[in-house]
Coordinates of C-alpha atoms in Angstrom, one line a residue:
X1 CA 95.1 89.8 80.3
X2 CA 97.7 86.8 80.6
X3 CA 94.8 85.2 82.5
X4 CA 91.8 85.9 79.9
X5 CA 94.3 84.8 77.5
X6 CA 94.0 81.7 78.6
X7 CA 90.3 81.1 80.0
X8 CA 90.0 82.0 75.7
X9 CA 92.6 79.0 73.7
X10 CA 91.1 77.4 76.8
X11 CA 87.5 77.9 76.2
X12 CA 87.2 79.3 72.5
X13 CA 84.8 80.6 71.2
X14 CA 81.8 78.6 69.2
X15 CA 79.8 81.5 67.4
X16 CA 80.5 83.4 64.5
X17 CA 80.0 86.9 65.0
X18 CA 82.1 87.5 68.3
X19 CA 85.4 85.6 67.2
X20 CA 84.7 88.5 63.7
X21 CA 84.9 91.7 65.8
X22 CA 88.1 90.3 68.0
X23 CA 90.0 89.9 64.6
X24 CA 88.8 93.1 63.5
X25 CA 90.2 95.4 66.7
X26 CA 92.9 93.0 66.5
X27 CA 93.5 94.0 62.6
X28 CA 92.8 97.1 63.1
X29 CA 95.5 97.6 65.7
X30 CA 97.8 96.1 63.8
X31 CA 97.6 98.8 61.3
X32 CA 97.4 101.2 63.9
X33 CA 101.1 100.7 65.4
X34 CA 100.5 104.5 67.0
X35 CA 97.6 103.4 67.9
X36 CA 98.7 100.7 70.3
X37 CA 101.8 101.8 72.0
X38 CA 99.9 104.2 73.3
X39 CA 97.5 102.1 74.5
X40 CA 100.0 99.4 75.4
X41 CA 101.5 102.4 77.8
X42 CA 99.0 103.2 79.1
X43 CA 98.2 99.9 79.9
X44 CA 101.3 99.6 82.0
X45 CA 100.4 102.0 84.5
X46 CA 97.4 99.9 85.3
X47 CA 96.9 97.7 88.1
X48 CA 95.1 93.8 88.5
X49 CA 92.3 95.6 89.5
X50 CA 90.2 92.1 89.4
X51 CA 92.5 90.7 92.3
X52 CA 92.2 93.9 94.2
X53 CA 88.5 93.4 94.0
X54 CA 89.0 90.0 95.3
X55 CA 90.3 90.9 98.0
X56 CA 88.0 94.0 99.5
X57 CA 84.8 91.9 98.9
X58 CA 86.3 89.3 100.9
X59 CA 87.2 92.3 103.7
X60 CA 90.8 91.0 103.1
X61 CA 91.6 93.7 101.2
X62 CA 94.1 97.0 102.9
X63 CA 96.1 100.5 101.2
X64 CA 98.1 98.5 99.1
X65 CA 94.5 97.3 97.7
X66 CA 92.8 101.0 97.3
X67 CA 95.9 102.3 95.8
X68 CA 95.9 99.8 92.8
X69 CA 92.2 100.8 92.4
X70 CA 93.4 104.3 92.6
X71 CA 96.1 104.0 89.9
X72 CA 93.8 101.9 87.9
X73 CA 91.1 104.9 87.7
X74 CA 93.4 107.5 87.0
X75 CA 94.1 105.8 83.4
X76 CA 91.0 105.2 82.8
X77 CA 90.1 108.2 81.1
X78 CA 93.0 108.5 78.5
X79 CA 92.3 104.5 77.6
X80 CA 88.6 106.0 76.6
X81 CA 90.3 109.2 74.8
X82 CA 93.0 106.7 72.7
X83 CA 90.2 104.6 72.1
X84 CA 87.5 107.0 70.1
X85 CA 89.8 107.7 66.8
X86 CA 89.9 103.2 67.1
X87 CA 85.8 103.1 67.7
X88 CA 85.5 105.5 64.4
X89 CA 87.8 103.7 62.2
X90 CA 86.6 100.1 62.8
X91 CA 82.7 101.3 62.5
X92 CA 81.3 101.1 66.1
X93 CA 83.1 97.4 66.4
X94 CA 80.7 95.7 69.1
X95 CA 83.4 94.6 71.0
X96 CA 85.3 97.9 71.0
X97 CA 82.1 99.8 71.8
X98 CA 81.7 98.0 74.8
X99 CA 85.2 97.3 75.6
X100 CA 85.0 102.2 76.3
X101 CA 81.4 102.0 77.2
X102 CA 82.8 99.8 80.8
X103 CA 86.2 101.6 81.6
X104 CA 83.4 105.2 81.2
X105 CA 82.2 106.5 84.7
X106 CA 84.8 106.3 87.7
X107 CA 85.2 109.7 88.2
X108 CA 84.1 110.6 91.0
X109 CA 85.4 107.2 92.5
X110 CA 88.8 108.2 91.1
X111 CA 88.6 112.1 93.2
X112 CA 87.8 109.7 95.7
X113 CA 91.3 108.2 96.2
X114 CA 93.0 110.5 94.5
X115 CA 92.0 112.8 97.7
X116 CA 92.1 110.4 100.7
X117 CA 95.2 108.1 100.0
X118 CA 98.5 108.9 100.4
X119 CA 100.4 108.3 97.8
X120 CA 104.3 106.1 99.0
X121 CA 104.4 103.7 101.7
X122 CA 101.3 102.9 102.1
X123 CA 101.1 99.7 104.7
X124 CA 100.1 96.6 104.3
X125 CA 97.7 96.5 106.9
X126 CA 95.3 99.0 107.5
X127 CA 95.7 98.5 111.4
X128 CA 99.7 100.0 110.9
X129 CA 97.7 103.4 110.0
X130 CA 99.5 106.0 108.4
X131 CA 98.0 106.0 104.9
X132 CA 94.8 108.9 104.1
X133 CA 95.8 112.6 104.2
X134 CA 95.1 114.7 106.2
X135 CA 93.3 116.5 104.6
X136 CA 91.0 114.6 103.6
X137 CA 88.9 114.5 106.8
X138 CA 88.6 116.8 109.1
X139 CA 88.5 115.0 112.4
X140 CA 91.8 112.7 111.2
X141 CA 93.7 116.6 110.6
X142 CA 92.5 117.2 114.1
X143 CA 94.3 114.2 115.0
X144 CA 97.2 113.7 113.1
X145 CA 98.6 117.3 114.0
X146 CA 97.9 116.8 117.7
X147 CA 100.2 113.3 117.5
X148 CA 102.9 115.9 114.3
X149 CA 103.0 118.6 116.3
X150 CA 101.9 118.2 119.9
X151 CA 104.9 119.3 121.3
X152 CA 104.5 123.0 119.4
X153 CA 100.8 123.3 120.9
X154 CA 102.4 123.6 123.7
X155 CA 104.8 125.7 123.1
X156 CA 101.7 128.5 121.5
X157 CA 100.4 127.4 125.4
X158 CA 103.2 128.4 126.6
X159 CA 104.0 131.6 125.6
X160 CA 100.3 132.6 126.0
X161 CA 100.7 131.7 129.8
X162 CA 103.2 134.4 130.4
X163 CA 101.9 136.7 128.0
X164 CA 98.2 136.7 129.9
X165 CA 99.8 136.4 133.5
X166 CA 103.0 138.6 132.3
X167 CA 105.2 135.8 135.2
X168 CA 108.2 135.2 134.0
X169 CA 109.9 132.5 133.2
X170 CA 107.2 130.4 133.4
X171 CA 107.8 127.3 131.8
X172 CA 105.6 123.9 130.5
X173 CA 107.6 121.5 131.7
X174 CA 107.0 116.7 132.0
X175 CA 107.5 114.7 134.3
X176 CA 106.4 111.3 134.7
X177 CA 104.7 111.7 138.1
X178 CA 102.7 115.4 137.5
X179 CA 102.7 114.6 133.3
X180 CA 102.3 118.8 132.0
X181 CA 102.3 121.5 134.1
X182 CA 103.2 125.6 134.4
X183 CA 106.2 126.1 136.0
X184 CA 107.2 129.8 137.9
X185 CA 110.2 130.6 140.2
X186 CA 108.6 131.3 143.4
X187 CA 109.8 135.1 143.2
X188 CA 106.4 135.0 140.6
X189 CA 104.2 133.1 142.5
X190 CA 101.7 137.3 143.2
X191 CA 101.6 136.6 140.4
X192 CA 99.3 133.4 140.0
X193 CA 95.8 133.5 138.8
X194 CA 93.2 132.3 140.8
X195 CA 92.1 129.5 137.2
X196 CA 95.4 128.0 138.0
X197 CA 95.1 124.5 139.9
X198 CA 98.4 124.1 142.3
X199 CA 100.4 120.7 141.4
X200 CA 103.6 121.3 143.5
X201 CA 105.7 123.1 145.2
X202 CA 109.6 122.4 145.2
X203 CA 112.4 124.9 146.8
X204 CA 112.8 126.8 144.4
X205 CA 109.1 127.0 142.4
X206 CA 105.9 126.1 141.8
X207 CA 103.9 124.7 139.5
X208 CA 101.1 124.3 138.9
X209 CA 98.4 123.6 135.7
X210 CA 94.8 124.7 134.3
X211 CA 91.6 123.1 133.2
X212 CA 92.7 124.0 129.3
X213 CA 96.6 121.7 130.0
X214 CA 94.4 119.6 131.5
X215 CA 92.7 118.6 128.3
X216 CA 95.4 119.5 125.6
X217 CA 97.5 116.7 128.2
X218 CA 94.9 113.8 127.3
X219 CA 94.2 115.1 123.8
X220 CA 98.0 114.6 123.0
X221 CA 98.1 111.1 124.5
X222 CA 95.3 109.7 122.8
X223 CA 96.1 111.4 119.6
X224 CA 97.7 108.5 117.9
X225 CA 95.3 106.0 119.2
X226 CA 92.3 108.5 118.2
X227 CA 94.5 108.7 114.2
X228 CA 94.5 105.4 113.8
X229 CA 90.9 105.1 114.6
X230 CA 89.4 107.8 112.8
X231 CA 91.3 105.8 109.7
X232 CA 89.8 102.7 110.0
X233 CA 86.3 104.2 110.3
X234 CA 87.5 106.3 106.6
X235 CA 88.9 103.0 105.7
X236 CA 85.6 100.6 106.6
X237 CA 83.6 103.5 104.3
X238 CA 86.1 103.7 101.8
X239 CA 85.6 100.1 101.3
X240 CA 81.3 100.3 101.9
X241 CA 82.5 102.7 98.1
X242 CA 83.8 100.3 96.6
X243 CA 81.8 98.0 97.1
X244 CA 79.0 99.7 96.4
X245 CA 80.5 99.9 92.5
X246 CA 81.5 96.7 92.4
X247 CA 79.8 95.3 89.7
X248 CA 80.8 98.1 87.7
X249 CA 84.3 97.9 88.5
X250 CA 84.5 94.3 88.0
X251 CA 83.1 94.7 84.5
X252 CA 86.3 97.7 83.8
X253 CA 88.1 95.0 85.2
X254 CA 87.4 92.6 82.1
X255 CA 87.5 95.4 79.9
X256 CA 91.2 95.7 80.5
X257 CA 91.4 92.5 80.6
X258 CA 90.5 92.1 76.7
X259 CA 92.2 95.1 75.6
X260 CA 95.5 94.0 76.4
X261 CA 94.5 91.1 74.3
X262 CA 93.8 92.7 71.9
X263 CA 96.1 95.1 72.4
X264 CA 99.0 92.1 72.7

């Protein structure tokens, strides 16, 4: 609103009709202090939509710009609801009607951003990762689950193998040379199934691997990188979706600025 007010002062209207429309809205809001206060309170929950859209359009946007968009779109239905009785009271003032109309129709995009973005500690740059909800995308969820719960997956494999073979004790171990392996004592060697791949013999133990363990090890090693790659891919898709809606979003940004000036 601050930038728009400056524009209005620098370039005054030369036509009477739009000037009278502004005056009518200001007069109405002055006579409805409660409605005006509610509108201003809701406006405080919006962000600078115009600047966020500018960065996104120039491919300089980040997760926080998407968050600014989400926060703003979340407020639009409430603003539209609060404007409806004022529209009636103003006999469908053309300016107020335009402001209201330009704030409508963003429910789907708002819902997408709500389901996609985390709510706290979003990074400035997309390349830093960890800004999308794991539940937003199945593939991302799998990578995030593996990165966060890899140890649990190894313990589950250890339990399944111990039950399937009857080997006790059987443990999943790790070292820098061999990576992950199944270790059992020499006394249990007769229970080792043919599918086990021998890795090493020590004084007291035998070390083996399995196809599943090797696949899990590769997945664990790549989980964080895969999660980030998928986040960046999804971020790009969200940006394209926003760009497709950019003309209407710019209309909403202008409507918010107009309402901000008029309420002030």
